[in-house]
PDB file of C-alpha atoms in Angstrom:
ATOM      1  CA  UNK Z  49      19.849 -13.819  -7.389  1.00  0.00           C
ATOM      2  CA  UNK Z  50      18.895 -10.260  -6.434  1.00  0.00           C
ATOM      3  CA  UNK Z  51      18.206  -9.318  -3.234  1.00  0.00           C
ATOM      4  CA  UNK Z  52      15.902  -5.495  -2.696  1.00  0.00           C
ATOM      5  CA  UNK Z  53      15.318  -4.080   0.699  1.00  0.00           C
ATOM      6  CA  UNK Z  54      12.185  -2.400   0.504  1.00  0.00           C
ATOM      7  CA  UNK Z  55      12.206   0.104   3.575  1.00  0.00           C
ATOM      8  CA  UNK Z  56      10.916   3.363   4.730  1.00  0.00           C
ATOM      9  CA  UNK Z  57      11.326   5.049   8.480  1.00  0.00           C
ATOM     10  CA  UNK Z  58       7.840   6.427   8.339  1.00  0.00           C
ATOM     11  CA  UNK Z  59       5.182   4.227   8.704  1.00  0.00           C
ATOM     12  CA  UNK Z  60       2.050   3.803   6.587  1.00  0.00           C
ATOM     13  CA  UNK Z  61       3.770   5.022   3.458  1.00  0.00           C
ATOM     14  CA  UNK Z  62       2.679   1.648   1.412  1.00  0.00           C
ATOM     15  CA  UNK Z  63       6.010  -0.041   1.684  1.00  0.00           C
ATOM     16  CA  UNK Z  64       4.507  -3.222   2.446  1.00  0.00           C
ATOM     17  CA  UNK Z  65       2.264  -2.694  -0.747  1.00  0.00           C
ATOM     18  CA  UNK Z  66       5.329  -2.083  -3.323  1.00  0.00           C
ATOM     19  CA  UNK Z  67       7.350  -4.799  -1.820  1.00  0.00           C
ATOM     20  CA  UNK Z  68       4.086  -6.808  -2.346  1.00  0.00           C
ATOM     21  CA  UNK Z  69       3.518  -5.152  -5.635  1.00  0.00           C
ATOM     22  CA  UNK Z  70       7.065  -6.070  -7.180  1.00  0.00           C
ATOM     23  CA  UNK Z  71       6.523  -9.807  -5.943  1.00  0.00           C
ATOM     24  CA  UNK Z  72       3.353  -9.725  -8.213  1.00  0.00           C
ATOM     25  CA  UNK Z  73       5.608  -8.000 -10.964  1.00  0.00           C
ATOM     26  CA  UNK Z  74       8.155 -10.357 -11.195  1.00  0.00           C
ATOM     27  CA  UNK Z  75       5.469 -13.626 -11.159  1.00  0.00           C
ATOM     28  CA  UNK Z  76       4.194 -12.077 -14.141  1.00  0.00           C
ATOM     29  CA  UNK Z  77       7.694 -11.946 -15.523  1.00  0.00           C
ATOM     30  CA  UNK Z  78       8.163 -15.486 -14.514  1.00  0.00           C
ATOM     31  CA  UNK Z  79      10.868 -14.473 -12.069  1.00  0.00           C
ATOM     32  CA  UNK Z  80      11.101 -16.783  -9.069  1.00  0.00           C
ATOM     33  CA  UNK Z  81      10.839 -14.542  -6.126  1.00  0.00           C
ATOM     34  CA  UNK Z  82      11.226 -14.938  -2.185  1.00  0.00           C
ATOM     35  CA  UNK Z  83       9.813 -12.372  -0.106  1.00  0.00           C
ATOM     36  CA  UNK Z  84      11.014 -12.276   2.881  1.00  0.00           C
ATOM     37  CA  UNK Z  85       8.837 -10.894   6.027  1.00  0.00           C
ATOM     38  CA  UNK Z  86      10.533  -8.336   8.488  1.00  0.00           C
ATOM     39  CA  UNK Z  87       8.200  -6.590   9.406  1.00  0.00           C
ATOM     40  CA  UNK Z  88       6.870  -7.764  12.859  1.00  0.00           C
ATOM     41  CA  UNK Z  89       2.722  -6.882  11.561  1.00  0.00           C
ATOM     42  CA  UNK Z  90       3.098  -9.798   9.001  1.00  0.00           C
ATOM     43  CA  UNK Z  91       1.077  -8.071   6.350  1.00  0.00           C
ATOM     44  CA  UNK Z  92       2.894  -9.506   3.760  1.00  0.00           C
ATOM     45  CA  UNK Z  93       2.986 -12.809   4.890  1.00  0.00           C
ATOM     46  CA  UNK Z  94      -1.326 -12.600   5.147  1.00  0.00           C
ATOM     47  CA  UNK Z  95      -1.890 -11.345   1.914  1.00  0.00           C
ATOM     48  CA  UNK Z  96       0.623 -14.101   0.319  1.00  0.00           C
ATOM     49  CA  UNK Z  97      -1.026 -16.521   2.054  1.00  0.00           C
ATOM     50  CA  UNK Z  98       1.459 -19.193   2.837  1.00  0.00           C
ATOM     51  CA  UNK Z  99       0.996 -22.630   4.106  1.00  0.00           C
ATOM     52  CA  UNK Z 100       2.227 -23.844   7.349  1.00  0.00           C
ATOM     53  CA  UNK Z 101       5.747 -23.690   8.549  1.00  0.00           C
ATOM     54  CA  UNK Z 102       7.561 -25.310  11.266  1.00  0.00           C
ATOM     55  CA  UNK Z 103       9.483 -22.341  11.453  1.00  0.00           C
ATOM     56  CA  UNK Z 104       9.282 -18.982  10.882  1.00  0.00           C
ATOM     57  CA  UNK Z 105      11.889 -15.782  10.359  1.00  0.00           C
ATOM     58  CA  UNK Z 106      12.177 -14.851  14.137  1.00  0.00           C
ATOM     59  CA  UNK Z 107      13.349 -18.673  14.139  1.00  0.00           C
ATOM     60  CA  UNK Z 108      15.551 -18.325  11.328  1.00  0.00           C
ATOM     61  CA  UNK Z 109      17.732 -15.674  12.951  1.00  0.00           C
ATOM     62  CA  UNK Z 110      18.145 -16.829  16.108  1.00  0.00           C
ATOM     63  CA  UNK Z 111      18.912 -20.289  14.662  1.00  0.00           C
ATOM     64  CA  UNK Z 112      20.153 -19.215  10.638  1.00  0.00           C
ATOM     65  CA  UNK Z 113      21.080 -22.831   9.830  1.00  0.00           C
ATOM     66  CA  UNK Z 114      20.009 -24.579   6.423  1.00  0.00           C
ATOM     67  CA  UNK Z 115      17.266 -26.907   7.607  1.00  0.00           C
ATOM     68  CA  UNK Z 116      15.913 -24.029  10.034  1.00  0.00           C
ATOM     69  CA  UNK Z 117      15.834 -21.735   6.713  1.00  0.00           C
ATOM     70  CA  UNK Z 118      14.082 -24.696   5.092  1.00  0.00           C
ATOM     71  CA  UNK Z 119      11.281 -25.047   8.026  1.00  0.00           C
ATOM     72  CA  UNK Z 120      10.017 -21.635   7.746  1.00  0.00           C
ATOM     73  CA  UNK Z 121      10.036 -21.086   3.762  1.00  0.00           C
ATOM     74  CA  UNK Z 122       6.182 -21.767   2.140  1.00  0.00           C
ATOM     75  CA  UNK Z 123       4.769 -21.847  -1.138  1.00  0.00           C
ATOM     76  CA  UNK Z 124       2.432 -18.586  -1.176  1.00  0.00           C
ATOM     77  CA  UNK Z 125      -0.818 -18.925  -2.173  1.00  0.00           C
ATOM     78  CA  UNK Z 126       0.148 -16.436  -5.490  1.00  0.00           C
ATOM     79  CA  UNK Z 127       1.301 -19.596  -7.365  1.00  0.00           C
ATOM     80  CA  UNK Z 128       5.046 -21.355  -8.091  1.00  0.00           C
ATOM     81  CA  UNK Z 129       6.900 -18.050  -9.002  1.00  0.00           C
ATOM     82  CA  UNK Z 130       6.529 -16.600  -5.026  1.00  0.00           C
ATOM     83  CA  UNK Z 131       7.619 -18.569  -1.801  1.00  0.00           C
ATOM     84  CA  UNK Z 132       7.476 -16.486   1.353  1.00  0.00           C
ATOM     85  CA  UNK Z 133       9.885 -16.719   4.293  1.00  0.00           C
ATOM     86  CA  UNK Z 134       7.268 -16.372   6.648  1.00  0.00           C
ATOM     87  CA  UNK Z 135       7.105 -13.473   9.526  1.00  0.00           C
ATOM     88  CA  UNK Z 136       6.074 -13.373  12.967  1.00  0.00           C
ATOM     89  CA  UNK Z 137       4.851 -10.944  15.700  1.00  0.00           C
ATOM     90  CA  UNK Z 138       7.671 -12.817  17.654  1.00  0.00           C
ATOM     91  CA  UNK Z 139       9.978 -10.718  15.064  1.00  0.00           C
ATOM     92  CA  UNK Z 140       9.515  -7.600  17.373  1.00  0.00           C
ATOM     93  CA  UNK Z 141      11.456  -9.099  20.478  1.00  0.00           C
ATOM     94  CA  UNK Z 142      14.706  -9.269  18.073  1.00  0.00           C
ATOM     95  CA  UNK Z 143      14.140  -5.314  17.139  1.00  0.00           C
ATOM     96  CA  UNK Z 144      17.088  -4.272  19.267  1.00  0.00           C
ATOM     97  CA  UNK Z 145      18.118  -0.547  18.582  1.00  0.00           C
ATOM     98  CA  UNK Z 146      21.777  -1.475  19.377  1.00  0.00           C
ATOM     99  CA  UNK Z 147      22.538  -5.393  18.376  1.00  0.00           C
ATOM    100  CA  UNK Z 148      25.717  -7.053  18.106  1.00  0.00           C
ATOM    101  CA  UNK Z 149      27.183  -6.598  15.410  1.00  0.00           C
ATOM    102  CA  UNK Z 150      27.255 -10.338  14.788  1.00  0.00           C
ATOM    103  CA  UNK Z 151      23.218 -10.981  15.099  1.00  0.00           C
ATOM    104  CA  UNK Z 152      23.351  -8.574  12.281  1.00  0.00           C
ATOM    105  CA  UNK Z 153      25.038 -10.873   9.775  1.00  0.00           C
ATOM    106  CA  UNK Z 154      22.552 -14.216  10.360  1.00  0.00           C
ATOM    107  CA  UNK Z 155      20.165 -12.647   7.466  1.00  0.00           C
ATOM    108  CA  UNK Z 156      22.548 -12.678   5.123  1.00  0.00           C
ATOM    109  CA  UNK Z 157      24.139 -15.859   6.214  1.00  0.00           C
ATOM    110  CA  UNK Z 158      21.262 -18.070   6.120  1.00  0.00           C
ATOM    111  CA  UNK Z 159      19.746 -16.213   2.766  1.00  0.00           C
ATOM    112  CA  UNK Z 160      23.724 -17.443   1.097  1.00  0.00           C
ATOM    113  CA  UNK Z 161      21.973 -20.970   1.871  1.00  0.00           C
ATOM    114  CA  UNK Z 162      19.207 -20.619  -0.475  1.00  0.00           C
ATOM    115  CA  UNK Z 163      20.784 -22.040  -3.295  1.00  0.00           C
ATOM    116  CA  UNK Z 164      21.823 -25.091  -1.606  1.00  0.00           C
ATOM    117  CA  UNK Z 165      18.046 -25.845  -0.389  1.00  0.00           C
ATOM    118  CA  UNK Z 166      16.711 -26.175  -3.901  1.00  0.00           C
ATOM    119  CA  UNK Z 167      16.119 -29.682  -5.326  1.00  0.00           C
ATOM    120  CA  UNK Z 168      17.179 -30.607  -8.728  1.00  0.00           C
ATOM    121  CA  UNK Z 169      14.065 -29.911 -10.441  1.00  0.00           C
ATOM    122  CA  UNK Z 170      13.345 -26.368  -8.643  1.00  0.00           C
ATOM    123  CA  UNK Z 171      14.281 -22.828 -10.589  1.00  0.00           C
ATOM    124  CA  UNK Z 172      16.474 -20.680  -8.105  1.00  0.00           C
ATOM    125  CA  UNK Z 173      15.322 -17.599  -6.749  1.00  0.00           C
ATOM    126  CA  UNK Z 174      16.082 -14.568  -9.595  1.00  0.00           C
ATOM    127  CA  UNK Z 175      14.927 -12.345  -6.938  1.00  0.00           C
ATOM    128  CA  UNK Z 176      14.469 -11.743  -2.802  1.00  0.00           C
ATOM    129  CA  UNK Z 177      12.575  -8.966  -1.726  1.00  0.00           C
ATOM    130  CA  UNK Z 178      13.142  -7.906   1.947  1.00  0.00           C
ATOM    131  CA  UNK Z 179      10.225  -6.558   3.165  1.00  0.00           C
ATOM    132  CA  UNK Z 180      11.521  -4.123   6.306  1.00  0.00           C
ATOM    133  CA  UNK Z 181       9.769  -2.073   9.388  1.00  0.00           C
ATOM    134  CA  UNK Z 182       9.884   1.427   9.816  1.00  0.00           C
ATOM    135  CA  UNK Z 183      12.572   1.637  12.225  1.00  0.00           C
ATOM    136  CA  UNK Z 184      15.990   1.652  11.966  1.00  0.00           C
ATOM    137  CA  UNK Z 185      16.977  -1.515  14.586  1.00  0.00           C
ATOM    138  CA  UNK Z 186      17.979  -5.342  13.642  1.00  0.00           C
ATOM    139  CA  UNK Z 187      15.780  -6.367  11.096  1.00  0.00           C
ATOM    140  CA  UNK Z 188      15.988  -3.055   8.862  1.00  0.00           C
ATOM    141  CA  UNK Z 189      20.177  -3.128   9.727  1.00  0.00           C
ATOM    142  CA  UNK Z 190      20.073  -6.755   8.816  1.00  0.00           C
ATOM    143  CA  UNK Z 191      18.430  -6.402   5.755  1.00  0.00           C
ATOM    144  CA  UNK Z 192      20.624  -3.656   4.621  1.00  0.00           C
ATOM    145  CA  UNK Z 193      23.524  -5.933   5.203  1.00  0.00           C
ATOM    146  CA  UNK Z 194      21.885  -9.072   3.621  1.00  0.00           C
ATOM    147  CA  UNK Z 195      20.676  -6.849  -0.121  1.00  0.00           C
ATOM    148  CA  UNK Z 196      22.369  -6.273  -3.380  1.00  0.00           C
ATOM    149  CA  UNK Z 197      20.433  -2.676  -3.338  1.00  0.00           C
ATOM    150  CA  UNK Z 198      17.867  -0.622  -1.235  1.00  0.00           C
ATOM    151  CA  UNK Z 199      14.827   0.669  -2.793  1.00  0.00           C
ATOM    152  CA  UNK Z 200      12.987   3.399  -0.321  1.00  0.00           C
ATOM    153  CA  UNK Z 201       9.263   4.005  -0.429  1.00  0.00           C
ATOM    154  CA  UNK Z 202       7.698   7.064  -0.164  1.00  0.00           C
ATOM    155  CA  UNK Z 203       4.768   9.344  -0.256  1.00  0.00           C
ATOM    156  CA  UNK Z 204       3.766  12.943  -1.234  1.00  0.00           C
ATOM    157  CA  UNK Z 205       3.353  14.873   1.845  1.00  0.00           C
ATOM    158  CA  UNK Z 206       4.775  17.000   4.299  1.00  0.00           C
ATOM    159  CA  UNK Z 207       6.877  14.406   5.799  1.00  0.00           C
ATOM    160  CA  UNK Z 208       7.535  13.129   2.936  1.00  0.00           C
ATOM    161  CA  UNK Z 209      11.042  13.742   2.178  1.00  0.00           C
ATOM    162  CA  UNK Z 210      12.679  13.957   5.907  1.00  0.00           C
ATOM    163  CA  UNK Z 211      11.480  10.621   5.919  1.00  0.00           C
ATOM    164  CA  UNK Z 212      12.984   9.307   2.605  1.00  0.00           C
ATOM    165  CA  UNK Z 213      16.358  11.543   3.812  1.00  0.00           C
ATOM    166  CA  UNK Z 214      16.524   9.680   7.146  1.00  0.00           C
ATOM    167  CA  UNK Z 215      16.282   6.050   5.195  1.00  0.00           C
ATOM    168  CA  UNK Z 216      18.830   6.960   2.393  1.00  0.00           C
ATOM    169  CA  UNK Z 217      20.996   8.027   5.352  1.00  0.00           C
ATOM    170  CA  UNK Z 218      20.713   4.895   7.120  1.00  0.00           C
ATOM    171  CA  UNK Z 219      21.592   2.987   3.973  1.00  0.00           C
ATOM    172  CA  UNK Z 220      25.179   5.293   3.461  1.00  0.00           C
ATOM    173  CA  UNK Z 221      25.857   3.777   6.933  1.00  0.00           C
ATOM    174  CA  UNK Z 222      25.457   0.377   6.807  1.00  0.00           C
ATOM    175  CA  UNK Z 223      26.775   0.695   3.190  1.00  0.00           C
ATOM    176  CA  UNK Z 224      30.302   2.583   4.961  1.00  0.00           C
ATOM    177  CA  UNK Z 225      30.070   0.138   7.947  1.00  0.00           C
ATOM    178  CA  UNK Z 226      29.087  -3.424   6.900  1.00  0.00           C
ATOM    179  CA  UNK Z 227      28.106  -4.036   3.380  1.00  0.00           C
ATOM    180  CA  UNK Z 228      30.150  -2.059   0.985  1.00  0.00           C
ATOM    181  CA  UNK Z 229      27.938  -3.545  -2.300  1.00  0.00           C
ATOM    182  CA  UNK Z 230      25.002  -2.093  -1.121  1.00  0.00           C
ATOM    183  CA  UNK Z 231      23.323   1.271  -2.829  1.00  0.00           C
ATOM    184  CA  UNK Z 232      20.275   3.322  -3.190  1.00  0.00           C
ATOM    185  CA  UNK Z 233      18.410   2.036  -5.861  1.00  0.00           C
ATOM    186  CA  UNK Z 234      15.955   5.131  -6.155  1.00  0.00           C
ATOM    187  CA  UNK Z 235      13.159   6.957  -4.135  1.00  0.00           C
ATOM    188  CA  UNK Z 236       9.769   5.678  -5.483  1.00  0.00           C
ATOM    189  CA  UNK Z 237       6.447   8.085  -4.880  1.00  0.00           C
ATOM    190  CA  UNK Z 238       3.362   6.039  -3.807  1.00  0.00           C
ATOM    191  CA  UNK Z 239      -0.738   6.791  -3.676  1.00  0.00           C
ATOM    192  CA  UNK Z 240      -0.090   9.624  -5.631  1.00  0.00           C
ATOM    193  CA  UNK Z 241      -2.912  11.646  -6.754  1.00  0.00           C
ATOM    194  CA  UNK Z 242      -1.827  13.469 -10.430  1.00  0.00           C
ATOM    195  CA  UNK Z 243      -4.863  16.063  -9.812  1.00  0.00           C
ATOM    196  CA  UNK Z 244      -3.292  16.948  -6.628  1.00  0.00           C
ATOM    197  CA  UNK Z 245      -1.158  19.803  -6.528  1.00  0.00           C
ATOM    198  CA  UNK Z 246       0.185  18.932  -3.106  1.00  0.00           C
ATOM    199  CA  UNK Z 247       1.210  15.896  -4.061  1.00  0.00           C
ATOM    200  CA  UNK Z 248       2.975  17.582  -7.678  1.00  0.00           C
ATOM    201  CA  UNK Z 249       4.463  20.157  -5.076  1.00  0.00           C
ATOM    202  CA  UNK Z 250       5.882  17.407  -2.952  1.00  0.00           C
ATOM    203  CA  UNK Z 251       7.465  15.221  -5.831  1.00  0.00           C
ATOM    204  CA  UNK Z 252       8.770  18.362  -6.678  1.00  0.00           C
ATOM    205  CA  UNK Z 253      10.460  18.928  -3.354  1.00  0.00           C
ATOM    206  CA  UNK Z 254      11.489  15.264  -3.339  1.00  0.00           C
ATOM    207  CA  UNK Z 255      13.324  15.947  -6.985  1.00  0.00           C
ATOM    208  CA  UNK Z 256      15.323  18.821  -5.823  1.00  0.00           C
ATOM    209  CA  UNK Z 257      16.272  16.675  -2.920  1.00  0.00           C
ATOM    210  CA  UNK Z 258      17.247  13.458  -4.358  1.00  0.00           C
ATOM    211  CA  UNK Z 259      17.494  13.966  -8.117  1.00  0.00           C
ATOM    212  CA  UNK Z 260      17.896  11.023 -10.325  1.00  0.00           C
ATOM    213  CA  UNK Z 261      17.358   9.153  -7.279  1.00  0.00           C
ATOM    214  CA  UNK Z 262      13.060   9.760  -7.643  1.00  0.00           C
ATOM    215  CA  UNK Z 263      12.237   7.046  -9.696  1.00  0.00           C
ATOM    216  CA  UNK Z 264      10.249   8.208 -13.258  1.00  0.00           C
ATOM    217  CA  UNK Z 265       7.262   6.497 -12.430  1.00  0.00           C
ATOM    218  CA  UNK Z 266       5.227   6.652  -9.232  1.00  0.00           C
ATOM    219  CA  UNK Z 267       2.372   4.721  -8.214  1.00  0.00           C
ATOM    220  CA  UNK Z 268      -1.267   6.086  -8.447  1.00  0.00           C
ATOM    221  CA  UNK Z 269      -3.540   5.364  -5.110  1.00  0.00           C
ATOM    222  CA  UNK Z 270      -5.933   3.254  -6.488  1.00  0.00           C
ATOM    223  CA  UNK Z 271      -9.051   1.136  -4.117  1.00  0.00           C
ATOM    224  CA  UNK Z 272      -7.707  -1.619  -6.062  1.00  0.00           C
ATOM    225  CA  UNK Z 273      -4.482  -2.187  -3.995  1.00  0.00           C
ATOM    226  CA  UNK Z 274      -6.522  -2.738  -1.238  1.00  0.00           C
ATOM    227  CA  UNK Z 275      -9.004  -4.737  -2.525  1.00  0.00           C
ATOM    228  CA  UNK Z 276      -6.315  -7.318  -3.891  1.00  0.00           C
ATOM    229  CA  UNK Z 277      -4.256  -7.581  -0.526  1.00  0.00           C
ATOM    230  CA  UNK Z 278      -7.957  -8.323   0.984  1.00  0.00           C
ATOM    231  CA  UNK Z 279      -8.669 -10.873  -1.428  1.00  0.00           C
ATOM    232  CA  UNK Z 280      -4.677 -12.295  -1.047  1.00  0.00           C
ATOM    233  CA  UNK Z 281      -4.165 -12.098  -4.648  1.00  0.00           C
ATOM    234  CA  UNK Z 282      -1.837 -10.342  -6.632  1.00  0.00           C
ATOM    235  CA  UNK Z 283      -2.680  -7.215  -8.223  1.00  0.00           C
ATOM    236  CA  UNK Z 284      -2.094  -8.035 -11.896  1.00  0.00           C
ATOM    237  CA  UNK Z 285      -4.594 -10.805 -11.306  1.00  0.00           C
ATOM    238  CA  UNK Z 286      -7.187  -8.668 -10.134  1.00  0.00           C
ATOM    239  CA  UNK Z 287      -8.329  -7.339 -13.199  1.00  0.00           C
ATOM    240  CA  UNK Z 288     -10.338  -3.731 -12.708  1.00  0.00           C
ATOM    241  CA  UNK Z 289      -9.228  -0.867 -14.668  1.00  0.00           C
ATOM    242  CA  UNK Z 290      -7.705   0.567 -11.078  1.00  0.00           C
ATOM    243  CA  UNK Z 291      -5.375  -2.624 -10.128  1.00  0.00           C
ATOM    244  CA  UNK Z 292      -4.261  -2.569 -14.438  1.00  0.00           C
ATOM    245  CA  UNK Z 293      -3.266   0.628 -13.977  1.00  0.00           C
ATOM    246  CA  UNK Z 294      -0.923   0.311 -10.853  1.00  0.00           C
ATOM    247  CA  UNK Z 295       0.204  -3.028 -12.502  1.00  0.00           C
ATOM    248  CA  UNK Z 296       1.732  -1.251 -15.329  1.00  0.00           C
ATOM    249  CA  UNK Z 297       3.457   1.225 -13.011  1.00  0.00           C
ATOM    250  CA  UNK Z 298       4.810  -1.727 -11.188  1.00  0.00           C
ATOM    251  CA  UNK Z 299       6.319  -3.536 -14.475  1.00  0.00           C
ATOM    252  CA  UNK Z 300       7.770  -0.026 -15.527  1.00  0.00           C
ATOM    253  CA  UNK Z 301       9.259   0.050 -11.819  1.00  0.00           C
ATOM    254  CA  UNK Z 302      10.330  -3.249 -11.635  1.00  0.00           C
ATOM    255  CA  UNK Z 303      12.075  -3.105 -15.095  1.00  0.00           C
ATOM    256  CA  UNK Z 304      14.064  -0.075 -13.553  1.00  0.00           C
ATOM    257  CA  UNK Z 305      15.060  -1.364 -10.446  1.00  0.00           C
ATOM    258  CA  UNK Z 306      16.530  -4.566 -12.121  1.00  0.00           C
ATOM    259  CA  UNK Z 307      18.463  -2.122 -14.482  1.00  0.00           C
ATOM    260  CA  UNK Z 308      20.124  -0.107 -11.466  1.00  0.00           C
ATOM    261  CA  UNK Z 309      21.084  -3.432  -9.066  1.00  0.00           C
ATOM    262  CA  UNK Z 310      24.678  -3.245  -9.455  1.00  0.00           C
ATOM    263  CA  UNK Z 311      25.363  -0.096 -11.162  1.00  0.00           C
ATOM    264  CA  UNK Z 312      26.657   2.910  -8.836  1.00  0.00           C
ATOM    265  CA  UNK Z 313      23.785   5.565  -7.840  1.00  0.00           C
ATOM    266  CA  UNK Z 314      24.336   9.212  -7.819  1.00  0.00           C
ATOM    267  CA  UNK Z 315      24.468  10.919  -4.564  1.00  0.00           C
ATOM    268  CA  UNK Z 316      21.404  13.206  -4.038  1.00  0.00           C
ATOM    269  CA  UNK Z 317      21.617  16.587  -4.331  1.00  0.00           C
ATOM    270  CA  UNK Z 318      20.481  17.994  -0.675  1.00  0.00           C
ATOM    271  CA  UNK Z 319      18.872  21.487  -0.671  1.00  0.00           C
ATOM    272  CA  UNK Z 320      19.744  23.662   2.663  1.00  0.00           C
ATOM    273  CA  UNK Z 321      17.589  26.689   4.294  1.00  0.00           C
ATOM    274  CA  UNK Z 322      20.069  29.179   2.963  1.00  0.00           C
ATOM    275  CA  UNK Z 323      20.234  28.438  -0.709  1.00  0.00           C
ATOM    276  CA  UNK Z 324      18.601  26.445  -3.849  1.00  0.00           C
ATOM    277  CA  UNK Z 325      20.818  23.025  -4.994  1.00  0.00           C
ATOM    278  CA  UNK Z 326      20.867  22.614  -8.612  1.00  0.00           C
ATOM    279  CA  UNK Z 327      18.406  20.012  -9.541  1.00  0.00           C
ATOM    280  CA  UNK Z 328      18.710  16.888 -11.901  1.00  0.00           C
ATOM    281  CA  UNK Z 329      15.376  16.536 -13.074  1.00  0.00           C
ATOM    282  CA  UNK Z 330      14.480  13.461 -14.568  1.00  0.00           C
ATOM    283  CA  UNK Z 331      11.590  14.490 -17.578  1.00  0.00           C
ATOM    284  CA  UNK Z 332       9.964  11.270 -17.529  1.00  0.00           C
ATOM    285  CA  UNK Z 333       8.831  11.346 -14.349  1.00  0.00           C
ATOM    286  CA  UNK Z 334       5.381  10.689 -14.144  1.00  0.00           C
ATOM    287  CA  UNK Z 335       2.000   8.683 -12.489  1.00  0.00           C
ATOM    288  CA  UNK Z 336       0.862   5.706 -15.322  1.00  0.00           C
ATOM    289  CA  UNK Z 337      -2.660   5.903 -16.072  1.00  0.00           C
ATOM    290  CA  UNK Z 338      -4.321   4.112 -18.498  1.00  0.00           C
ATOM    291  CA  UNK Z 339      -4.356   4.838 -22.066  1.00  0.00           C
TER     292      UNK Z 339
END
């Protein structure tokens, strides 16, 4: 079992749509995936579609014990491949800037249960997705203790890469602090327009920042996206030329994420006022289109 943290500290990037967007790649795959719901707005819980729980997440760490776990884990309405532990706007009264260090571990305790909550004839999870807020209190420090790797979402404007810098930060600390397994997995560039030459002039500045880091493929902003969280479906199974297009990037992403769990991630080369850092370009990078 992997376990991603999908996070960003600046809202409305789409990091709810790639955590979303990965959960759709893997199905494909035939992956068994949990997503998990941080994030106290619940998007990703309403475009999964679960049934109805018992429980739910804010339950689950207040109380992490196995049959709690099991109470607020649903089938989503994707299909067999994705179960959702299911979020809450009850979520935001655990969001303590400064928690006990202990309430910080009950993520990762109850999500070392999974395995033992699976009947005989169930698959176990291959992967857990951890969909965060953007804010750096319990839930986003608890998820960065509970995953294997932390992917950060970002996208091509002016606060683009402060942004990414202030979440790759907050991952080195936990990383120092609490969970010595866990690394950047890589920066990846959403709703990009490739006609754009802001958005080419910010992946550029993200590059020089993070190097290697900025994942090769970025995702295009497509209607599509939005029309398939609407209609609670997956995006590969929305079928326009738009939602086939960011499907593809999403395989190609997925792919590389699953690669880099595990393996050590280069530091990223930070650029100062007073002089240009050497960059590590990666010549692949690029926005999928079709054809």
């Amino acid at each position: 079992m992997q376990t991603v943290a999908v996070l960003s500290l600046k809202g409305g990037v789409g990091k709810t749509t790639i955590a979303l967007g990965l959960a759709s790649a893997a199905q494909r795959r035939g992956a068994r995936t949990l997503v998990v719901d941080l994030d106290p707005q619940c998007n990703a819980t309403a475009t999964l579609d679960p049934g109805d729980t018992d429980a739910t997440l804010a339950d689950v760490l207040e109380t992490p014990r196995p049959a709690v776990l099991r109470d607020a884990i649903s089938r989503s309405g994707w299909g067999e491949e994705v179960d959702v532990l299911v979020g809450s706007e009850d979520l935001e009264l655990l969001n303590d800037q400064d928690p006990d260090p202990r309430r910080l571990e009950k993520l990762s305790r109850a999500l070392q249960e999974l395995e033992h909550l699976l009947s005989d004839d169930e698959l176990p999870y291959q992967l857990v997705l951890l969909d965060c807020p953007p804010s750096l209190g319990r839930l986003t420090k608890s998820a960065l203790i509970a995953a294997d790797g932390a992917l950060l979402v970002t996208e091509p404007t002016l606060f683009a890469v402060s942004g990414a810098q202030r979440a790759f930060e907050a991952v080195e600390q936990v990383a120092e602090k609490h969970n010595p397994r866990l690394s950047p997995l890589g920066v990846v560039v959403n709703r990009v327009r490739p006609q754009s030459y802001e958005h080419q002039y910010r992946i550029q500045e993200l590059r020089e920042h993070f190097g290697t880091l900025v994942m090769p493929v970025a995702l295009p902003d497509r209607l599509a996206v939005q029309q398939a969280q609407g209609a609670c479906l997956p995006i590969h199974a929305w079928g326009t030329p738009g939602s086939r297009e960011v499907a593809l990037a999403l395989n190609l992403l997925l792919a590389r994420l699953l690669r880099s769990i595990g393996r050590s991630r280069p530091r990223p080369v930070i650029r100062t006022d007073d002089e240009d850092a050497d960059t590590d370009v990666d010549a692949d990078e690029r926005v999928v289109q079709d054809g």
